[in-house]
Coordinates of C-alpha atoms in Angstrom, one line a residue:
Chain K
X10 CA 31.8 33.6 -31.6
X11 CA 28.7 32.2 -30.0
X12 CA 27.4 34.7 -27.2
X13 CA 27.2 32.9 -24.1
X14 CA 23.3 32.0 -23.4
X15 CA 22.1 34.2 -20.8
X16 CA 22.2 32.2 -17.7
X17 CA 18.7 31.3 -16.1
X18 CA 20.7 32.5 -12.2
X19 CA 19.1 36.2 -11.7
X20 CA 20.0 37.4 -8.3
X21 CA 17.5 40.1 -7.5
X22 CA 14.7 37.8 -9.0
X23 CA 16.0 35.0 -7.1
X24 CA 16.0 37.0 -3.6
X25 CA 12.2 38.6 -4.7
X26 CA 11.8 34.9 -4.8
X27 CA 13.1 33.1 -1.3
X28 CA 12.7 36.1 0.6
X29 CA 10.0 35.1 2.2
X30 CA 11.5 31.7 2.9
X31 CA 14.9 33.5 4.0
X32 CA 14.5 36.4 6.0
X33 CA 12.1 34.9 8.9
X34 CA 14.1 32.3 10.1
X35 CA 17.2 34.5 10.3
X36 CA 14.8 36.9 11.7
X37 CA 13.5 34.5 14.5
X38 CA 16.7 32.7 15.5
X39 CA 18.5 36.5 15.1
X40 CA 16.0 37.5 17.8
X41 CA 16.5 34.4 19.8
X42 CA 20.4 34.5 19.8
X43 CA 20.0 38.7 21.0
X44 CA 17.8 38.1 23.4
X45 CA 19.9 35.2 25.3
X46 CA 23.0 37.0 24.7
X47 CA 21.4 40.5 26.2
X48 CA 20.1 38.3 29.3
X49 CA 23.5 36.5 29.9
X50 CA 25.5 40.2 29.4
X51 CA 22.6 41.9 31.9
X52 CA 23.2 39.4 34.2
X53 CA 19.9 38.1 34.2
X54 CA 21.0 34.5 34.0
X55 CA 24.4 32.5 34.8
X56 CA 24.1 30.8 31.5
X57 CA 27.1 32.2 29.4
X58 CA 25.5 33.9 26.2
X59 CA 26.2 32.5 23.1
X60 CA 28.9 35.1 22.2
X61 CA 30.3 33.4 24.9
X62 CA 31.6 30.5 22.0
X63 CA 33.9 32.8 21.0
X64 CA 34.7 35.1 23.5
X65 CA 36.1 32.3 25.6
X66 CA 39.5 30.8 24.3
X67 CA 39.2 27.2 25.1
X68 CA 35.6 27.0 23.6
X69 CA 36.7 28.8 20.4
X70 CA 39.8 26.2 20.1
X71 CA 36.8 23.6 20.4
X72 CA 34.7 25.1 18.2
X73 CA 37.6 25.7 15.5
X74 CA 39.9 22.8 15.8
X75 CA 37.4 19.4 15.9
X76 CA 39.8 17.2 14.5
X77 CA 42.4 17.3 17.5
X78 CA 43.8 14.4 19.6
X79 CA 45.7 14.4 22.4
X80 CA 45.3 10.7 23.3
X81 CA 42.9 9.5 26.0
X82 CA 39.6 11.0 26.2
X83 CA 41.4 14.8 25.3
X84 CA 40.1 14.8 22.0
X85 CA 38.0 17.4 19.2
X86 CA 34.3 16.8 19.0
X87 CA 34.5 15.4 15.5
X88 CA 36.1 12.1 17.9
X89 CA 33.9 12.5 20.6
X90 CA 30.7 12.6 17.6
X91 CA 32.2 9.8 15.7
X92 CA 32.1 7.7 18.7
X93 CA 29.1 8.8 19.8
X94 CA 27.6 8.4 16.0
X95 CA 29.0 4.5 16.0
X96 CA 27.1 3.7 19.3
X97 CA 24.1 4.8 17.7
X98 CA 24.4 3.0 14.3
X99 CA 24.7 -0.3 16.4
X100 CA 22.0 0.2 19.0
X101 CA 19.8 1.8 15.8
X102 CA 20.5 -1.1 13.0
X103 CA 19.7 -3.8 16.2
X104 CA 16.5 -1.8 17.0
X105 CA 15.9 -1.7 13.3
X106 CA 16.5 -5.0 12.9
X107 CA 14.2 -7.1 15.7
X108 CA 12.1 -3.7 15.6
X109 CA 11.0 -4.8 12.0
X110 CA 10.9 -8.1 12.3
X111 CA 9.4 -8.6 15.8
X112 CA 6.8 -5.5 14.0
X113 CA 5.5 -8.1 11.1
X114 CA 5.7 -11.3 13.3
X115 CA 2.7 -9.1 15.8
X116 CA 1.5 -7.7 12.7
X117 CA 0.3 -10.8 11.0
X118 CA -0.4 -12.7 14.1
X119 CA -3.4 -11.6 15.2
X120 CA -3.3 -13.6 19.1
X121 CA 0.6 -12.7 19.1
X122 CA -0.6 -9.5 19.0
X123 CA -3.0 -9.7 21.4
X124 CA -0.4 -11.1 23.7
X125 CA 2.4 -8.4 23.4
X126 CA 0.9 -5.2 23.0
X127 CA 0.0 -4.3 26.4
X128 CA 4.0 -5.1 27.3
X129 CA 5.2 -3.0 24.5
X130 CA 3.1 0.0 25.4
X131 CA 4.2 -0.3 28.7
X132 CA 8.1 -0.2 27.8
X133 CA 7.6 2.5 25.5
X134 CA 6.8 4.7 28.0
X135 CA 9.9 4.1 29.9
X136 CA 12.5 6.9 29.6
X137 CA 15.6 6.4 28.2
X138 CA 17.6 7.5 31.5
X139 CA 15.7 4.9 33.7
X140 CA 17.3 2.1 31.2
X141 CA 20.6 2.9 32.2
X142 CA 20.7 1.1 35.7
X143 CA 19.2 -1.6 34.5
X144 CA 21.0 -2.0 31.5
X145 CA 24.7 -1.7 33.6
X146 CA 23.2 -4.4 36.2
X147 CA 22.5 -6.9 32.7
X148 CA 26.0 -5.9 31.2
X149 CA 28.0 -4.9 34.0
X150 CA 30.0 -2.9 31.2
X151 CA 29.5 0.8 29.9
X152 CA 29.8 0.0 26.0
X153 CA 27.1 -2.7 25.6
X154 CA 25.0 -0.8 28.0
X155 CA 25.3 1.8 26.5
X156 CA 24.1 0.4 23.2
X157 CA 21.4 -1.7 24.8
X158 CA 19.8 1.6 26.3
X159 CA 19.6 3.2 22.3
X160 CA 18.2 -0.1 20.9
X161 CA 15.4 -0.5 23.9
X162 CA 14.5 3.5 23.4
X163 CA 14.9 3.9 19.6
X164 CA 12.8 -0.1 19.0
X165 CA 9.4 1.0 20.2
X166 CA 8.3 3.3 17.6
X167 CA 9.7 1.0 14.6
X168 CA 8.1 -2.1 16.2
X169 CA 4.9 -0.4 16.6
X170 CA 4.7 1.3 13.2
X171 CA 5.7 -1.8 11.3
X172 CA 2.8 -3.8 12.6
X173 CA 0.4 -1.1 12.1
X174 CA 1.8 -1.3 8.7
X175 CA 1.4 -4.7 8.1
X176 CA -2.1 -4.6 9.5
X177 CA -3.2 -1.9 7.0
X178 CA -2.0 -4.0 3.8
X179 CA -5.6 -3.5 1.8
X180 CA -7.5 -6.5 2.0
X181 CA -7.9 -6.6 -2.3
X182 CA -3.9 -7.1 -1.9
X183 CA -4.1 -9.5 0.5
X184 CA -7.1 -11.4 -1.8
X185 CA -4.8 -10.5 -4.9
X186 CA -2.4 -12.7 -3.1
X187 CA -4.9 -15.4 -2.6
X188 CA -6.6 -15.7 -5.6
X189 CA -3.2 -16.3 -7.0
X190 CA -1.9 -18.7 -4.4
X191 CA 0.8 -17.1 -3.9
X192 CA 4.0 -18.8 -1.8
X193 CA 4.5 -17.0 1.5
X194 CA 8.3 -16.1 0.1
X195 CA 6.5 -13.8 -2.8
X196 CA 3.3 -12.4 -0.9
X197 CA 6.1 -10.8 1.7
X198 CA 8.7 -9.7 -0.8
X199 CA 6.5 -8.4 -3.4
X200 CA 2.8 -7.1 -1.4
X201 CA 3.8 -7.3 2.6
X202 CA 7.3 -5.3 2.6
X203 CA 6.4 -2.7 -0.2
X204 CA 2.8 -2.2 1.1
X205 CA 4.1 -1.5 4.7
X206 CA 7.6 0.1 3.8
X207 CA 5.9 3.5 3.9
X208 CA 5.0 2.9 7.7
X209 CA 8.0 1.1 8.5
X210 CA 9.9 4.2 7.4
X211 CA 7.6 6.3 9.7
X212 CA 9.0 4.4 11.9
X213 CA 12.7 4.5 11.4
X214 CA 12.4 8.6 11.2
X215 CA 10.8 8.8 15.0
X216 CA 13.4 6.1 16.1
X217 CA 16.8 8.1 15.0
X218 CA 16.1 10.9 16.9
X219 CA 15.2 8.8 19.9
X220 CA 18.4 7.0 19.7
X221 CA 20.3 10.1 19.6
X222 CA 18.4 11.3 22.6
X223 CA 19.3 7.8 24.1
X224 CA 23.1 7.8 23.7
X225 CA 23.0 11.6 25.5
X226 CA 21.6 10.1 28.4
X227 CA 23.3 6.6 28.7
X228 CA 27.1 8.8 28.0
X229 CA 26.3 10.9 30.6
X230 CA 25.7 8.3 33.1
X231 CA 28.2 6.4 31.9
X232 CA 31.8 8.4 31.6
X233 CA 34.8 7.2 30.7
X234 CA 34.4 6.6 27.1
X235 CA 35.0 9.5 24.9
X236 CA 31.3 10.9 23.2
X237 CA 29.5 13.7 23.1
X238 CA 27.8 12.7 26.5
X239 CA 30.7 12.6 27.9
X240 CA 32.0 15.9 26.6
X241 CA 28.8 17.5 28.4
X242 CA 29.3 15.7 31.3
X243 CA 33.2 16.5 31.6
X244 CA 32.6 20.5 30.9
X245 CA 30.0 20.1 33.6
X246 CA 32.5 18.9 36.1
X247 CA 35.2 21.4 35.5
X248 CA 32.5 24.5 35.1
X249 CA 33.3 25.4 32.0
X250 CA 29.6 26.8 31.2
X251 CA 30.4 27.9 27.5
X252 CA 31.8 24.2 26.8
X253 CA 28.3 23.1 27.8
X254 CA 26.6 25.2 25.5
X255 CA 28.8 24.4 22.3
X256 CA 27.8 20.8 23.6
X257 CA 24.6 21.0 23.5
X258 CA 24.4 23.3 20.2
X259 CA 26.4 20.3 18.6
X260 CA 24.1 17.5 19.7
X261 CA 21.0 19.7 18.5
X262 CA 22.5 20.3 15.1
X263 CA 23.8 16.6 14.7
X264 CA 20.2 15.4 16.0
X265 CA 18.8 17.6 13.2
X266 CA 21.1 16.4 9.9
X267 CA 20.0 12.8 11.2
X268 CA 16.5 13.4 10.7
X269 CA 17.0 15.4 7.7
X270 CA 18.5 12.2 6.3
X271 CA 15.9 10.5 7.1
X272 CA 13.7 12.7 6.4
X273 CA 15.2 12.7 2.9
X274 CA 15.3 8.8 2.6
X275 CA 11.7 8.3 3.3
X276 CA 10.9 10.5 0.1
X277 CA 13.7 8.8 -2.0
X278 CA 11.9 5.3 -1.0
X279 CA 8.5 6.6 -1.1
X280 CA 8.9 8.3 -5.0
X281 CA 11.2 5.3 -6.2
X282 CA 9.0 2.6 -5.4
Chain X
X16 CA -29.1 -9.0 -43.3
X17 CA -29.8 -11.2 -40.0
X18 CA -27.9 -14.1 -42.0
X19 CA -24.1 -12.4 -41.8
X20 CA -25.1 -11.5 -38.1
X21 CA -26.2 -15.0 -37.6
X22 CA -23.6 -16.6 -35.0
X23 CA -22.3 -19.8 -35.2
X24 CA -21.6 -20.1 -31.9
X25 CA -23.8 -23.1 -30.7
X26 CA -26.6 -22.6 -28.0
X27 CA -24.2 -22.5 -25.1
X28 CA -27.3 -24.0 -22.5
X29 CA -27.4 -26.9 -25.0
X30 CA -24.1 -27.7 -24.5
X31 CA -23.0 -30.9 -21.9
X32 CA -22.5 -31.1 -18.1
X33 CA -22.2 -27.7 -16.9
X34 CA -18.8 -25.8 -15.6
X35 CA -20.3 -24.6 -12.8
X36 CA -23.1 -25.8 -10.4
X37 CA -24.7 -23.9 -7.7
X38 CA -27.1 -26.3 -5.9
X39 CA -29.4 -25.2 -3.4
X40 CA -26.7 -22.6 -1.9
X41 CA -27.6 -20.4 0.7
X42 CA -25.3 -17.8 2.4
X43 CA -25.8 -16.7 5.9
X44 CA -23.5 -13.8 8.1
X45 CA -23.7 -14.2 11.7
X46 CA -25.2 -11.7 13.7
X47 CA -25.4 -10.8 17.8
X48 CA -29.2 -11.8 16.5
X49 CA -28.3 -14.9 15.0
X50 CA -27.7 -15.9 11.7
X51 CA -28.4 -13.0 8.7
X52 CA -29.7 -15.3 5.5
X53 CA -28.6 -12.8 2.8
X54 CA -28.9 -16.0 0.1
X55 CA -31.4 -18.6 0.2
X56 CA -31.7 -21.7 -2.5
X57 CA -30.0 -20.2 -5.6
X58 CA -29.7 -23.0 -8.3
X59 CA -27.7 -22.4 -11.6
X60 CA -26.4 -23.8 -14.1
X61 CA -23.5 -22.0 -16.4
X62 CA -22.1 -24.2 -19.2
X63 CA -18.5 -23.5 -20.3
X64 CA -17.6 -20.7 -22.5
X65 CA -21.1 -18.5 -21.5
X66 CA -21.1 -14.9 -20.5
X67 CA -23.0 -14.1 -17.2
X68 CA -24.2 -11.2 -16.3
X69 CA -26.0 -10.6 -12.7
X70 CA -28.1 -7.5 -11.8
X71 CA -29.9 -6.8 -9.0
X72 CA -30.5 -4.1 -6.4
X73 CA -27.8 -3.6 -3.6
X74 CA -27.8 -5.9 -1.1
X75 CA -28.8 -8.2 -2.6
X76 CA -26.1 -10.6 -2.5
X77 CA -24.7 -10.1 -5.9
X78 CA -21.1 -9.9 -4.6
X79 CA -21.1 -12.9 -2.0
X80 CA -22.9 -15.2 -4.8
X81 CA -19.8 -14.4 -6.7
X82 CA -17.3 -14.7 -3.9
X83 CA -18.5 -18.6 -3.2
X84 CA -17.5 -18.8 -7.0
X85 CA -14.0 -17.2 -5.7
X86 CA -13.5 -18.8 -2.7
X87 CA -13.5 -15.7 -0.8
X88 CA -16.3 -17.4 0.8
X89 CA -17.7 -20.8 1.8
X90 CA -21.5 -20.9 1.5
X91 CA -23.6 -22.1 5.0
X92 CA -25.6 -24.5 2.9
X93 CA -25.7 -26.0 -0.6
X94 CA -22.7 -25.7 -3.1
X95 CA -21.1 -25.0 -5.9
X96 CA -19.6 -27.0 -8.3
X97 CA -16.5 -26.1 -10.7
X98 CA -16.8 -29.4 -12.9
X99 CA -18.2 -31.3 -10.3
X100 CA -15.8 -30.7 -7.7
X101 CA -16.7 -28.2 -4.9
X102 CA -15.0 -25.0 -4.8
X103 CA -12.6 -25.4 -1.5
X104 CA -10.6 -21.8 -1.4
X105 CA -9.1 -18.7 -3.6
X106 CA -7.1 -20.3 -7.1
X107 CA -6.1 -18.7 -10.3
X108 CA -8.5 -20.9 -12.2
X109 CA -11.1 -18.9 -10.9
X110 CA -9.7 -15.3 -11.5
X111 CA -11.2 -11.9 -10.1
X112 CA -11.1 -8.3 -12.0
X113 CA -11.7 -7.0 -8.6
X114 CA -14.4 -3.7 -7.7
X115 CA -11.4 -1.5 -7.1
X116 CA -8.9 -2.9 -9.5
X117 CA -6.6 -3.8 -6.8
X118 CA -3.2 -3.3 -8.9
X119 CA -0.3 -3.3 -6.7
X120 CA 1.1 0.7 -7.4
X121 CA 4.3 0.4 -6.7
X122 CA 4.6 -1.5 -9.4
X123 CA 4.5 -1.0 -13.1
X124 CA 2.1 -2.2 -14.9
X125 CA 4.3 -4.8 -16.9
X126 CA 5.5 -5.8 -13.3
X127 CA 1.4 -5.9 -12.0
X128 CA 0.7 -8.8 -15.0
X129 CA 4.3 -10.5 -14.7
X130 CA 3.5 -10.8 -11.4
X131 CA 0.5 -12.9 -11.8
X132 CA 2.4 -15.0 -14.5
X133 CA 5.3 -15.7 -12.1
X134 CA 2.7 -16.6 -9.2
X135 CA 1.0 -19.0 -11.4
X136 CA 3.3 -20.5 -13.6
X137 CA 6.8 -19.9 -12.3
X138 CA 7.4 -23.0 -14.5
X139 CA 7.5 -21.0 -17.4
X140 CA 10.9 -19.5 -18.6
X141 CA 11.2 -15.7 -18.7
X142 CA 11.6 -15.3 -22.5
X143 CA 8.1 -16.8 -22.4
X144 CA 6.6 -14.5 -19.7
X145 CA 7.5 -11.7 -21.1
X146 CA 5.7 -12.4 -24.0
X147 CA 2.7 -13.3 -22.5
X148 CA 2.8 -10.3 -20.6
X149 CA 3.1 -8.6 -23.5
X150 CA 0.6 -10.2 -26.0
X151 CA -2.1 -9.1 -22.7
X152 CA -1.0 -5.6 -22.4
X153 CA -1.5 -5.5 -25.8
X154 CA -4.8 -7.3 -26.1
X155 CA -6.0 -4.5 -24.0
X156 CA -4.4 -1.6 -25.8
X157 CA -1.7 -0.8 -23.4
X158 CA 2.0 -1.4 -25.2
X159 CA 2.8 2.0 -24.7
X160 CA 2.0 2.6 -20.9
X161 CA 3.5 -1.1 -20.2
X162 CA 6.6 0.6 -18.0
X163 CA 4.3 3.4 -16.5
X164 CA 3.7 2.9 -12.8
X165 CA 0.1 2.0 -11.7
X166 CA -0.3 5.6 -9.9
X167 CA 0.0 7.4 -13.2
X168 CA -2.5 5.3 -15.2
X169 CA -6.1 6.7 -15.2
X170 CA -9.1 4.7 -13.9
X171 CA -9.7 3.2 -17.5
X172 CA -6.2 2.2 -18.1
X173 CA -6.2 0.5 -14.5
X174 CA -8.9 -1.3 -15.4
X175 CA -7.5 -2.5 -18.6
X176 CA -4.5 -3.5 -16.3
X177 CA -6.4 -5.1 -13.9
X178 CA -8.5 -7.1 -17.3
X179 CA -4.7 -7.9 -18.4
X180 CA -3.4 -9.7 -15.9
X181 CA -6.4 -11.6 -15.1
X182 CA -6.8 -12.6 -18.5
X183 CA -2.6 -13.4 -18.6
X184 CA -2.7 -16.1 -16.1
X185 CA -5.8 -18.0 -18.6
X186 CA -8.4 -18.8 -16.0
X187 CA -11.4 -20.9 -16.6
X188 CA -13.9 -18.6 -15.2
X189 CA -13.3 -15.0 -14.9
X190 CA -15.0 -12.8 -12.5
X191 CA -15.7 -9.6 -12.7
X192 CA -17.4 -7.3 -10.0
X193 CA -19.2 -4.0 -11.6
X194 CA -16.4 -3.6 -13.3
X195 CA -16.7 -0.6 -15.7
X196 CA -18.6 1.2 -12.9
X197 CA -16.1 3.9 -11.7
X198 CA -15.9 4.7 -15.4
X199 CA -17.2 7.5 -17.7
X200 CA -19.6 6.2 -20.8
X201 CA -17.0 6.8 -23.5
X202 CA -14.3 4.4 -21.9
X203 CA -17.3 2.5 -20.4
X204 CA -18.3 1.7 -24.2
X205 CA -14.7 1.0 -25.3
X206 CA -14.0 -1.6 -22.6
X207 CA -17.0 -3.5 -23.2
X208 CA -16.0 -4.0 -26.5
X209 CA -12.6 -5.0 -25.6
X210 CA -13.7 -7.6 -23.1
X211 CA -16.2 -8.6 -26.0
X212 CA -13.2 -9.3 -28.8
X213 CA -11.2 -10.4 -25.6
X214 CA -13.8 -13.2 -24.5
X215 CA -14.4 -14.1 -27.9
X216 CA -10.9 -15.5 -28.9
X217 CA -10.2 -16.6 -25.2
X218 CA -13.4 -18.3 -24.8
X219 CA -13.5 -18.3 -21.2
X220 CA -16.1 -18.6 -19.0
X221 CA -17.9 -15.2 -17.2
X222 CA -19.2 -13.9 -14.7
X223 CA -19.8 -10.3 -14.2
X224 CA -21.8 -8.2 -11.9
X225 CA -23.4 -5.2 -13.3
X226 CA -25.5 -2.4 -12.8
X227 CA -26.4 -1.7 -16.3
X228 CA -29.0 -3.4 -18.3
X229 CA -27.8 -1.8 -21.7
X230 CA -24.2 -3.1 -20.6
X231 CA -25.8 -6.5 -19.9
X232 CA -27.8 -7.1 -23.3
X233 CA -25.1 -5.9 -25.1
X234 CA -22.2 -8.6 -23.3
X235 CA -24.1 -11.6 -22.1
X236 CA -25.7 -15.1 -23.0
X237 CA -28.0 -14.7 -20.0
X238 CA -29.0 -12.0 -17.3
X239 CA -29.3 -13.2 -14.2
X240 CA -32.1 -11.1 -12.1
X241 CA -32.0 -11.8 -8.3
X242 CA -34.6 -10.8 -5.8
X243 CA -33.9 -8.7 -3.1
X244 CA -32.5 -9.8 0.2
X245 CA -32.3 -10.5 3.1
X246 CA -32.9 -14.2 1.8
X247 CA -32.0 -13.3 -2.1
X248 CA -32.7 -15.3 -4.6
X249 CA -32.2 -16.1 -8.2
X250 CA -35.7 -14.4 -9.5
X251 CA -35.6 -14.5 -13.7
X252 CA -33.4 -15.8 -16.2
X253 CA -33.4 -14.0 -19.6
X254 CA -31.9 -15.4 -22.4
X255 CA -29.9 -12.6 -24.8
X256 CA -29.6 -14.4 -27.9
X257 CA -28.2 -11.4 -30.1
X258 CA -25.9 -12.9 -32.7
X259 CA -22.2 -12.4 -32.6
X260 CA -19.9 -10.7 -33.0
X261 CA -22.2 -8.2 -31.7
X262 CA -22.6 -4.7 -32.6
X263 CA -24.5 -2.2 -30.3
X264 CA -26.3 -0.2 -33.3
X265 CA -27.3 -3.6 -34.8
X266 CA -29.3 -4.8 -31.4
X267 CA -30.2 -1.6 -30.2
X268 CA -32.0 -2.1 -33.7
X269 CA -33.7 -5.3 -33.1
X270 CA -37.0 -5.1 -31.4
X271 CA -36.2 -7.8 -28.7
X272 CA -33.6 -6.0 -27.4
X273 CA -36.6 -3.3 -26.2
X274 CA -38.6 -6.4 -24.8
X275 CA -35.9 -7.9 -23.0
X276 CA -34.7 -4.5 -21.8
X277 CA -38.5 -3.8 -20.8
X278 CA -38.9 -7.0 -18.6
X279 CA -35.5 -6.6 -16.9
X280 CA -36.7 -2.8 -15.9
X281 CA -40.2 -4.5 -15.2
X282 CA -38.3 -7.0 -12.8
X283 CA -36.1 -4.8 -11.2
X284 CA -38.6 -1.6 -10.6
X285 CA -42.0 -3.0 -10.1
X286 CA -41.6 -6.3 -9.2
X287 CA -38.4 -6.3 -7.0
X288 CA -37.9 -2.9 -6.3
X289 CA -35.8 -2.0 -3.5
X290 CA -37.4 -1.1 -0.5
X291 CA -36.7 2.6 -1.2
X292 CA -38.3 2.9 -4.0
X293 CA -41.6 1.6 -2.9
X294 CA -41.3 3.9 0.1
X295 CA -40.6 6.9 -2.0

């Protein structure tokens, strides 16, 4: 007959608490959501309000059933996303890939450097929908195009802040290193990668939101293969406004859970080192 | 009294050829304005097994004369001699306790000396790494924190790391730049002695800049007093022969220790003061 401890959950001491982590973000994207739903319903704009996600049946079937497929390119947005999603992971692991390594190769090498940077600043500035002719000329085929366009958008920031990284290994490490004569094999695994990982996953947070911008752009350009591009683009051509919007909505929240997760493994790297 | 103090440690400067040599070296950074001499003809001899200590105002040099010792740095003219070879570049014979520890922090302390071990000797099978890593954490009073990472140790504890490891891979001379500098008196006192009981069953040779005359009479053989730079020189020898095992009340006691500690202060603030001070 043991009473049951008293349970350390208090809801009115808990709400006193988060409150005021709660209530202005509902507050804010409350007011938001009104105010775009009052200018669509006044007339003030042709953009359907967001009520609109409901209110219209075919959006509402989107919105509930995701999982649907009719074959072809009639599908539910989880398939459109997953495709999407894979397109990234392969332009994204190949950026991450020669990003890093191409990152410490210019980041040790001091006339390498030298020799590089001014090309890599210059392609960084080039936008992600300028790639696309290019990169159909060089493939001649939407898919690898398609991935070439998110690796040449998503590589610049993880190239650059890996060799920043590498640069800023502390000189005492580097001496550590000498004074110990080291072999190249252990200075890299045990002072180059671990003293640079922080940047390097600076990097990798900047890039996935770039390559999510990326595949937007190249789908969009490119239809024919399902994504979530191609969803936009399709709703476009048929005028449905409110399919546009759910599209859109999607690709905001799905760009926003990819950074979180990075967000999330930068910390998990940075505390368990 | 004086007879159970008495040392039987022989006269180290009596001793053979020396460990280390530094004949005529000079030392000079180039500059838009040409060459900067920050070290000009600085002869020394250090016979194996002595304790070094250098003092001298900033800028003086203190640090590069040390890093041609290193390997950190080649010297313009002159040389210096480890046993009659010259010193060619960085090796774990010659290890460094660097100024600001420089521990790796994402590692544990354990891993921070292993790490050395494994660079050195990778010869050696783990079992037996392990316990030299051990016997060296313990040596410097550090068993407990061996798993803690380096960013939770305090500044004393880091530097006992940092002593650890160097002391773990067995070098032949071991230099130490201003070492207990960052730290308060109480841990300042407590290292000393360490590095004292350390040196004293290790037998290695040292070299170690410092700031502190008191820490200087109380560690070394001989204080080496430079003269200011630009073109810095080796200005006095003094020879600390306290008996040891030393004991800090014991030579606080003795009445040299306020003669040598009054011509080192005589050295370093009227004849070589630094510039500021004359100014001020």
């Amino acid at each position: 007959m043991t009473t049951a401890p008293s349970s350390g959950f208090n809801l009115a001491q808990w709400w006193k608490r988060s409150r005021k982590t709660i209530l202005p973000p509902l507050f804010g994207i409350g007011g938001f959501l009104l105010f775009w739903q009052l200018s669509a319903s006044l007339g003030l704009t042709k953009l359907s309000g967001p009520l609109s996600l409901w209110t219209e049946e075919r959006t509402r079937d989107l919105l509930l059933y995701p999982f649907f497929d009719r074959g072809g390119l009639d599908k539910g947005l989880f398939w459109h996303t997953l495709s999407s999603l894979s397109r990234v992971a392969l332009g994204y692991t190949l950026a991450a890939v020669v990003g890093i390594g191409v990152g410490i190769a210019v980041g040790l090498n001091q006339a390498l450097n030298r020799a590089f940077d001014p090309l890599f600043q210059f392609l960084r500035m080039v936008a992600p929908l300028a790639w696309v002719p290019i990169a159909l000329v060089m493939f001649q085929q939407n898919q690898p195009a398609a991935i070439f366009v998110i690796f040449i958008t998503s590589i610049w920031p993880i190239l650059i802040n890996t060799a920043e990284g590498v640069r800023q290994i502390p000189q005492d490490y580097r001496n550590v290193a000498l004074v110990l004569q080291m072999s190249k094999k252990r200075f890299f695994t045990k002072i180059l990668i671990p003293s640079a990982l922080p940047y390097i996953f600076t990097g990798l947070r900047i890039s996935i939101g770039l390559a999510w911008l990326a595949i937007i752009a190249a789908e969009i350009v490119m239809p024919g293969t399902p994504g979530i591009g191609f969803f936009i683009w399709d709703a476009n051509q048929n005028g449905y406004v409110s399919d546009i919007v759910l599209g859109v909505i999607w690709i905001g929240a799905i760009g926003l859970i990819l950074d979180r997760l990075m967000a999330w493994l930068q910390t998990r790297i940075a505390t368990g080192r | 009294m004086t007879s159970t103090l008495r040392s039987d440690r022989s006269s180290p400067a009596a001793a053979g050829a020396p460990l280390l040599r530094f004949e005529q070296l000079g030392m000079a950074y180039p500059t838009p304005k040409g060459p900067y001499p920050v070290l000009e003809n600085v002869n020394l001899e250090v016979q194996a097994g002595e304790f070094v200590c250098l003092i001298g105002h900033s800028g003086c040099g203190k640090s590069t004369l040390l890093n041609t010792v290193s390997g950190f740095a080649k010297p313009t003219s002159g040389r210096v001699l480890l046993k009659g070879q010259p010193i060619q570049r960085p090796g774990p014979d010659r290890m460094v306790v660097f100024q600001g520890y420089a521990l790796l922090p994402w590692l544990s302390a354990y891993d921070n000396v292993h790490l050395a071990i494994d660079s050195v000797k990778p010869q050696l099978a783990e079992r037996e790494k392990r316990e030299i890593v051990m016997e060296h954490l313990e040596l410097v009073g550090l068993t407990q924190a061996a798993e803690k990472l380096i960013t939770q140790l305090s500044g004393g504890m880091k530097q006992r790391v940092a002593i650890a490891r160097a002391l773990a891979i067995r070098p032949e001379v071991l230099i130490l730049d201003e070492p207990f500098g960052a730290l308060d008196a109480i841990t300042k006192e407590e290292l000393q002695e360490e590095l004292l009981k350390i040196w004293n069953t290790q037998k290695c040779t040292v070299l170690m800049i410092t700031h502190d005359i008191d820490e200087a009479l109380f560690l070394a053989d001989r204080l080496v007093m430079m003269t200011n730079g630009p073109s810095a020189a080796i200005g006095e020898v003094l020879t600390i022969d306290f008996p040891r095992p030393r004991n800090r009340e014991d030579i606080m006691e003795d009445p040299r220790y306020y003669e040598l500690r009054n011509s080192a202060l005589d050295f370093l603030y009227n004849r070589f003061a630094h510039d500021h001070d004359e100014a001020g």
